[in-house]
CSV table of C-alpha atoms in Angstrom, one decimal:
chain,number,residue,atom,x,y,z
A,1,UNK,CA,-15.1,9.5,-16.0
A,2,UNK,CA,-15.4,13.1,-17.3
A,3,UNK,CA,-12.5,14.4,-19.1
A,4,UNK,CA,-12.2,17.6,-21.1
A,5,UNK,CA,-11.9,21.4,-20.9
A,6,UNK,CA,-14.2,24.3,-21.2
A,7,UNK,CA,-13.8,28.0,-20.7
A,8,UNK,CA,-10.9,29.9,-19.3
A,9,UNK,CA,-9.9,30.9,-15.8
A,10,UNK,CA,-7.0,33.3,-15.4
A,11,UNK,CA,-6.3,32.8,-19.1
A,12,UNK,CA,-5.8,29.1,-18.7
A,13,UNK,CA,-8.2,26.4,-19.9
A,14,UNK,CA,-10.3,24.8,-17.1
A,15,UNK,CA,-10.2,21.0,-17.3
A,16,UNK,CA,-12.3,18.5,-15.5
A,17,UNK,CA,-10.7,15.1,-15.0
A,18,UNK,CA,-12.1,12.4,-12.9
A,19,UNK,CA,-14.5,15.0,-11.4
A,20,UNK,CA,-11.7,17.4,-10.4
A,21,UNK,CA,-11.5,20.8,-12.0
A,22,UNK,CA,-8.0,22.2,-12.5
A,23,UNK,CA,-6.2,24.8,-14.5
A,24,UNK,CA,-3.8,23.5,-17.2
A,25,UNK,CA,-1.0,25.3,-18.9
A,26,UNK,CA,-0.9,24.5,-22.6
A,27,UNK,CA,2.3,24.6,-24.4
A,28,UNK,CA,1.0,27.1,-27.0
A,29,UNK,CA,-1.6,28.7,-24.7
A,30,UNK,CA,-4.2,27.4,-27.1
A,31,UNK,CA,-7.8,27.6,-25.8
A,32,UNK,CA,-10.2,24.9,-26.7
A,33,UNK,CA,-10.9,21.2,-26.2
A,34,UNK,CA,-8.0,19.5,-24.5
A,35,UNK,CA,-8.0,16.1,-22.9
A,36,UNK,CA,-4.8,15.3,-20.9
A,37,UNK,CA,-4.2,11.6,-21.2
A,38,UNK,CA,-3.6,10.9,-17.5
A,39,UNK,CA,-3.6,12.6,-14.2
A,40,UNK,CA,0.0,13.2,-13.0
A,41,UNK,CA,-0.7,11.0,-10.0
A,42,UNK,CA,-1.1,8.0,-12.3
A,43,UNK,CA,2.5,8.3,-13.5
A,44,UNK,CA,3.7,8.6,-9.9
A,45,UNK,CA,1.6,5.6,-9.0
A,46,UNK,CA,2.9,3.5,-11.9
A,47,UNK,CA,6.5,4.5,-11.2
A,48,UNK,CA,6.2,3.9,-7.5
A,49,UNK,CA,4.4,0.6,-8.1
A,50,UNK,CA,7.3,-0.6,-10.3
A,51,UNK,CA,9.8,0.3,-7.4
A,52,UNK,CA,7.6,-1.7,-5.0
A,53,UNK,CA,7.6,-4.7,-7.4
A,54,UNK,CA,11.4,-4.5,-7.9
A,55,UNK,CA,12.0,-4.3,-4.1
A,56,UNK,CA,9.7,-7.2,-3.5
A,57,UNK,CA,11.6,-9.2,-6.2
A,58,UNK,CA,15.0,-8.4,-4.6
A,59,UNK,CA,13.6,-9.5,-1.1
A,60,UNK,CA,12.1,-12.7,-2.6
A,61,UNK,CA,15.5,-13.7,-4.1
A,62,UNK,CA,17.5,-12.6,-1.1
A,63,UNK,CA,15.4,-14.3,1.5
A,64,UNK,CA,13.7,-17.2,-0.4
A,65,UNK,CA,10.4,-16.1,1.3
A,66,UNK,CA,7.4,-14.3,0.0
A,67,UNK,CA,8.1,-10.7,1.2
A,68,UNK,CA,4.8,-9.5,2.6
A,69,UNK,CA,5.2,-6.5,4.8
A,70,UNK,CA,2.7,-7.6,7.4
A,71,UNK,CA,4.5,-10.9,7.7
A,72,UNK,CA,8.0,-9.4,7.8
A,73,UNK,CA,6.8,-7.1,10.6
A,74,UNK,CA,4.5,-9.5,12.4
A,75,UNK,CA,6.9,-12.3,12.8
A,76,UNK,CA,9.2,-10.0,14.7
A,77,UNK,CA,6.7,-10.4,17.5
A,78,UNK,CA,7.2,-14.2,17.5
A,79,UNK,CA,11.0,-14.2,17.0
A,80,UNK,CA,12.6,-17.4,15.7
A,81,UNK,CA,16.3,-18.0,16.1
A,82,UNK,CA,18.5,-16.0,13.6
A,83,UNK,CA,15.3,-14.6,11.9
A,84,UNK,CA,15.2,-11.2,13.4
A,85,UNK,CA,18.1,-9.2,12.0
A,86,UNK,CA,17.0,-9.2,8.4
A,87,UNK,CA,13.5,-8.2,9.2
A,88,UNK,CA,14.8,-5.1,11.2
A,89,UNK,CA,17.2,-4.2,8.4
A,90,UNK,CA,14.3,-4.5,5.8
A,91,UNK,CA,12.1,-2.2,7.9
A,92,UNK,CA,15.0,0.3,8.4
A,93,UNK,CA,15.5,0.4,4.6
A,94,UNK,CA,11.7,0.9,4.1
A,95,UNK,CA,11.6,3.8,6.6
A,96,UNK,CA,14.8,5.5,5.2
A,97,UNK,CA,13.7,4.9,1.6
A,98,UNK,CA,10.4,6.6,2.2
A,99,UNK,CA,12.0,9.4,4.2
A,100,UNK,CA,14.4,10.1,1.3
A,101,UNK,CA,11.4,10.5,-1.1
A,102,UNK,CA,9.4,12.6,1.4
A,103,UNK,CA,12.4,15.1,1.5
A,104,UNK,CA,13.0,15.2,-2.2
A,105,UNK,CA,9.7,14.8,-4.1
A,106,UNK,CA,6.9,17.2,-3.5
A,107,UNK,CA,4.2,14.6,-4.5
A,108,UNK,CA,5.6,12.0,-2.2
A,109,UNK,CA,5.5,14.5,0.8
A,110,UNK,CA,1.7,14.9,0.5
A,111,UNK,CA,0.1,13.7,3.7
A,112,UNK,CA,-3.5,14.5,4.3
A,113,UNK,CA,-5.7,12.9,6.9
A,114,UNK,CA,-9.1,12.0,5.5
A,115,UNK,CA,-12.2,13.7,6.9
A,116,UNK,CA,-13.4,12.6,10.3
A,117,UNK,CA,-10.4,10.4,11.2
A,118,UNK,CA,-9.4,11.1,14.8
A,119,UNK,CA,-6.5,9.4,16.5
A,120,UNK,CA,-9.0,7.0,18.1
A,121,UNK,CA,-10.0,5.9,14.6
A,122,UNK,CA,-6.3,5.3,13.8
A,123,UNK,CA,-5.9,3.2,17.0
A,124,UNK,CA,-8.9,1.0,16.1
A,125,UNK,CA,-7.8,0.8,12.5
A,126,UNK,CA,-4.4,-0.4,13.6
A,127,UNK,CA,-5.9,-3.1,15.8
A,128,UNK,CA,-8.1,-4.3,12.9
A,129,UNK,CA,-5.3,-4.2,10.3
A,130,UNK,CA,-2.9,-6.0,12.6
A,131,UNK,CA,-5.4,-8.7,13.6
A,132,UNK,CA,-6.8,-9.1,10.1
A,133,UNK,CA,-3.5,-9.4,8.2
A,134,UNK,CA,-2.3,-12.1,10.5
A,135,UNK,CA,-5.5,-14.1,10.5
A,136,UNK,CA,-5.8,-13.6,6.7
A,137,UNK,CA,-2.0,-14.2,6.2
A,138,UNK,CA,-1.2,-11.2,4.2
A,139,UNK,CA,-1.8,-7.6,3.4
A,140,UNK,CA,-1.8,-5.4,0.3
A,141,UNK,CA,1.9,-6.3,-0.3
A,142,UNK,CA,1.8,-10.1,0.6
A,143,UNK,CA,-1.5,-10.9,-1.1
A,144,UNK,CA,-2.1,-7.9,-3.4
A,145,UNK,CA,1.4,-7.7,-5.0
A,146,UNK,CA,3.3,-10.9,-4.3
A,147,UNK,CA,0.5,-13.4,-4.1
A,148,UNK,CA,-1.2,-12.2,-7.2
A,149,UNK,CA,2.3,-11.9,-8.9
A,150,UNK,CA,2.6,-15.7,-8.1
A,151,UNK,CA,-1.0,-16.3,-9.4
A,152,UNK,CA,-2.2,-17.7,-6.1
A,153,UNK,CA,-6.0,-18.0,-6.1
A,154,UNK,CA,-6.2,-17.4,-2.4
A,155,UNK,CA,-4.4,-14.1,-2.8
A,156,UNK,CA,-6.8,-13.0,-5.5
A,157,UNK,CA,-9.7,-13.9,-3.2
A,158,UNK,CA,-8.0,-12.1,-0.3
A,159,UNK,CA,-7.4,-9.0,-2.4
A,160,UNK,CA,-11.0,-8.9,-3.6
A,161,UNK,CA,-12.2,-9.3,-0.1
A,162,UNK,CA,-10.2,-6.6,1.5
A,163,UNK,CA,-10.9,-4.2,-1.3
A,164,UNK,CA,-14.7,-4.7,-1.1
A,165,UNK,CA,-14.5,-4.4,2.7
A,166,UNK,CA,-12.5,-1.2,2.2
A,167,UNK,CA,-15.1,0.2,-0.2
A,168,UNK,CA,-18.0,-0.6,2.2
A,169,UNK,CA,-16.1,0.8,5.2
A,170,UNK,CA,-15.4,4.1,3.4
A,171,UNK,CA,-19.0,4.3,2.2
A,172,UNK,CA,-20.5,3.6,5.7
A,173,UNK,CA,-18.0,5.9,7.4
A,174,UNK,CA,-19.1,8.7,5.1
A,175,UNK,CA,-22.7,8.0,5.9
A,176,UNK,CA,-22.0,7.8,9.7
A,177,UNK,CA,-20.0,11.1,9.8
A,178,UNK,CA,-22.5,12.9,7.5
A,179,UNK,CA,-25.4,12.0,9.8
B,1,UNK,CA,26.0,-10.0,5.2
B,2,UNK,CA,25.1,-10.1,1.6
B,3,UNK,CA,21.5,-11.0,2.5
B,4,UNK,CA,21.3,-8.1,4.9
B,5,UNK,CA,22.6,-5.7,2.3
B,6,UNK,CA,20.1,-7.0,-0.3
B,7,UNK,CA,17.3,-6.9,2.2
B,8,UNK,CA,18.1,-3.3,3.0
B,9,UNK,CA,18.1,-2.3,-0.7
B,10,UNK,CA,14.8,-4.2,-1.1
B,11,UNK,CA,13.2,-2.3,1.9
B,12,UNK,CA,14.5,1.0,0.6
B,13,UNK,CA,13.1,0.4,-2.9
B,14,UNK,CA,9.7,-0.6,-1.4
B,15,UNK,CA,9.7,2.4,1.0
B,16,UNK,CA,10.7,4.8,-1.9
B,17,UNK,CA,8.0,3.2,-4.1
B,18,UNK,CA,5.3,3.6,-1.4
B,19,UNK,CA,6.2,7.3,-1.0
B,20,UNK,CA,6.6,8.1,-4.7
B,21,UNK,CA,3.3,6.5,-5.6
B,22,UNK,CA,1.4,8.6,-3.1
B,23,UNK,CA,0.4,5.6,-1.0
B,24,UNK,CA,1.8,7.1,2.2
B,25,UNK,CA,-0.9,9.8,1.8
B,26,UNK,CA,-4.0,8.3,3.6
B,27,UNK,CA,-6.4,10.5,1.7
B,28,UNK,CA,-5.2,9.2,-1.6
B,29,UNK,CA,-5.9,5.6,-0.4
B,30,UNK,CA,-9.3,6.5,1.0
B,31,UNK,CA,-10.2,8.3,-2.2
B,32,UNK,CA,-9.4,5.0,-4.1
B,33,UNK,CA,-11.8,3.2,-1.8
B,34,UNK,CA,-14.4,5.9,-2.1
B,35,UNK,CA,-16.1,4.5,-5.2
B,36,UNK,CA,-19.3,6.5,-4.7
B,37,UNK,CA,-17.4,9.8,-4.3
B,38,UNK,CA,-14.4,11.5,-5.8
B,39,UNK,CA,-12.8,8.2,-6.9
B,40,UNK,CA,-9.0,8.3,-7.4
B,41,UNK,CA,-7.7,5.3,-9.3
B,42,UNK,CA,-4.0,5.9,-8.5
B,43,UNK,CA,-3.8,2.9,-6.2
B,44,UNK,CA,-4.8,0.6,-9.2
B,45,UNK,CA,-1.8,1.9,-11.1
B,46,UNK,CA,0.5,1.2,-8.1
B,47,UNK,CA,-0.7,-2.4,-7.8
B,48,UNK,CA,-0.6,-2.9,-11.6
B,49,UNK,CA,3.0,-1.7,-11.8
B,50,UNK,CA,4.1,-3.7,-8.8
B,51,UNK,CA,2.4,-6.9,-9.9
B,52,UNK,CA,3.8,-6.6,-13.5
B,53,UNK,CA,7.4,-6.0,-12.3
B,54,UNK,CA,7.2,-8.7,-9.5
B,55,UNK,CA,5.3,-11.3,-11.5
B,56,UNK,CA,7.2,-10.7,-14.7
B,57,UNK,CA,10.5,-10.4,-12.9
B,58,UNK,CA,10.2,-13.7,-11.0
B,59,UNK,CA,9.7,-15.5,-14.3
B,60,UNK,CA,12.3,-13.6,-16.3
B,61,UNK,CA,15.0,-13.9,-13.5
B,62,UNK,CA,14.7,-17.7,-13.4
B,63,UNK,CA,17.4,-17.7,-16.0
B,64,UNK,CA,20.1,-16.4,-13.7
B,65,UNK,CA,18.9,-16.5,-10.1
B,66,UNK,CA,17.5,-19.1,-7.7
B,67,UNK,CA,13.9,-17.8,-7.7
B,68,UNK,CA,11.9,-19.8,-5.1
B,69,UNK,CA,8.4,-21.2,-6.0
B,70,UNK,CA,5.6,-21.9,-3.6
B,71,UNK,CA,2.5,-24.0,-3.5
B,72,UNK,CA,-0.8,-22.2,-3.5
B,73,UNK,CA,-2.8,-22.5,-0.3
B,74,UNK,CA,-6.4,-23.5,-0.2
B,75,UNK,CA,-8.9,-20.7,0.1
B,76,UNK,CA,-9.7,-20.9,3.8
B,77,UNK,CA,-12.3,-19.3,6.0
B,78,UNK,CA,-9.6,-17.6,8.0
B,79,UNK,CA,-8.1,-15.9,4.8
B,80,UNK,CA,-11.5,-14.5,3.9
B,81,UNK,CA,-12.5,-13.4,7.4
B,82,UNK,CA,-9.0,-12.0,8.2
B,83,UNK,CA,-8.9,-10.1,4.9
B,84,UNK,CA,-12.4,-8.6,5.6
B,85,UNK,CA,-11.2,-7.4,9.0
B,86,UNK,CA,-8.1,-6.0,7.4
B,87,UNK,CA,-10.2,-4.2,4.8
B,88,UNK,CA,-12.3,-2.5,7.4
B,89,UNK,CA,-9.2,-1.2,9.2
B,90,UNK,CA,-7.8,-0.1,5.8
B,91,UNK,CA,-10.9,1.9,5.0
B,92,UNK,CA,-11.0,3.5,8.4
B,93,UNK,CA,-7.5,4.9,8.4
B,94,UNK,CA,-6.2,4.7,4.8
B,95,UNK,CA,-3.2,2.8,6.1
B,96,UNK,CA,-2.1,-0.7,5.3
B,97,UNK,CA,1.0,-2.0,7.1
B,98,UNK,CA,3.6,-0.8,4.5
B,99,UNK,CA,2.5,2.9,4.3
B,100,UNK,CA,2.0,3.1,8.1
B,101,UNK,CA,5.6,1.9,8.7
B,102,UNK,CA,6.9,4.1,5.9
B,103,UNK,CA,5.4,7.2,7.7
B,104,UNK,CA,7.3,6.5,10.9
B,105,UNK,CA,10.4,8.2,9.7
B,106,UNK,CA,8.6,11.5,9.4
B,107,UNK,CA,7.2,10.9,13.0
B,108,UNK,CA,3.7,11.4,11.8
B,109,UNK,CA,1.3,11.2,14.7
B,110,UNK,CA,-1.3,8.9,13.1
B,111,UNK,CA,1.5,6.4,12.1
B,112,UNK,CA,2.9,6.6,15.7
B,113,UNK,CA,-0.6,5.6,17.0
B,114,UNK,CA,-1.4,3.1,14.3
B,115,UNK,CA,1.8,1.0,14.3
B,116,UNK,CA,1.8,0.0,18.0
B,117,UNK,CA,-1.9,-0.9,17.9
B,118,UNK,CA,-1.3,-2.9,14.7
B,119,UNK,CA,1.4,-4.8,16.6
B,120,UNK,CA,-1.1,-5.5,19.4
B,121,UNK,CA,-3.6,-6.7,16.9
B,122,UNK,CA,-1.0,-9.0,15.3
B,123,UNK,CA,0.1,-10.3,18.7
B,124,UNK,CA,-3.5,-11.1,19.7
B,125,UNK,CA,-4.1,-12.9,16.4
B,126,UNK,CA,-0.9,-14.9,16.9
B,127,UNK,CA,-1.8,-15.8,20.5
B,128,UNK,CA,-5.5,-16.5,20.1
B,129,UNK,CA,-5.5,-18.1,16.6
B,130,UNK,CA,-2.1,-19.7,16.7
B,131,UNK,CA,-1.0,-18.1,13.4
B,132,UNK,CA,2.7,-17.5,12.4
B,133,UNK,CA,3.8,-20.6,14.2
């Protein structure tokens, strides 16, 4: 990854981090070599990730079940007795918790649709995600966070598989839309 | 009642975390998966933080709470195939279930399309392959 600064633009150093070029304000307006340690989004990611881990921990202790989001949502479609209310309350909390951040934190409010993704693409993506997470018994949260947090080998395999499938899909989608 | 309260707090923490971490922004997720392009590693920090807190917490909290344990499942063909199908959908839209649901509150069109078709996909998997019995 490239990281460093050269030149000035509008009297600020121009820095290239991870291939992105941005202006940076230095505390003393010094011009020269400057390597910011991390992109701001990494801190948001780490902080948000810790909240996700904490919430998953609370749900684990409260319900005694592995709190994977695809499972919590999916099992609403096959309701067992006395097993629906907590799932709805969890999803309500998830939606309101996110909405609160969208309205208060500028970074959280970012919402950009990637190039070439129509609503038809989203409809197909939804089908595949729904189908795949139930056959595969977990998603990014159930396998990627909770399963790996438990050290389950099948969750490590599942996470590697959906990541590689995601890498390939994005690569092929780029090729297909560029053509 | 206590369970419902705790589950609400858990959901709110996870929803807030998904939004704060930028995972509700489909482009940030797709940029993580775009390893041959303008790669954005933010998602790795999200997963790292979440795994550390969850994995560390479930061990540390054994002192004072009844933290359940589970047996590991065998690596089955269905886990591999299902995860591959999920990964394809993830790469197409940049949505996994949590972020898609989290975007519903803002009534974002893509989430309003994605969540119902996700439910249909889950329903089909449950009916055809008898999962979630």
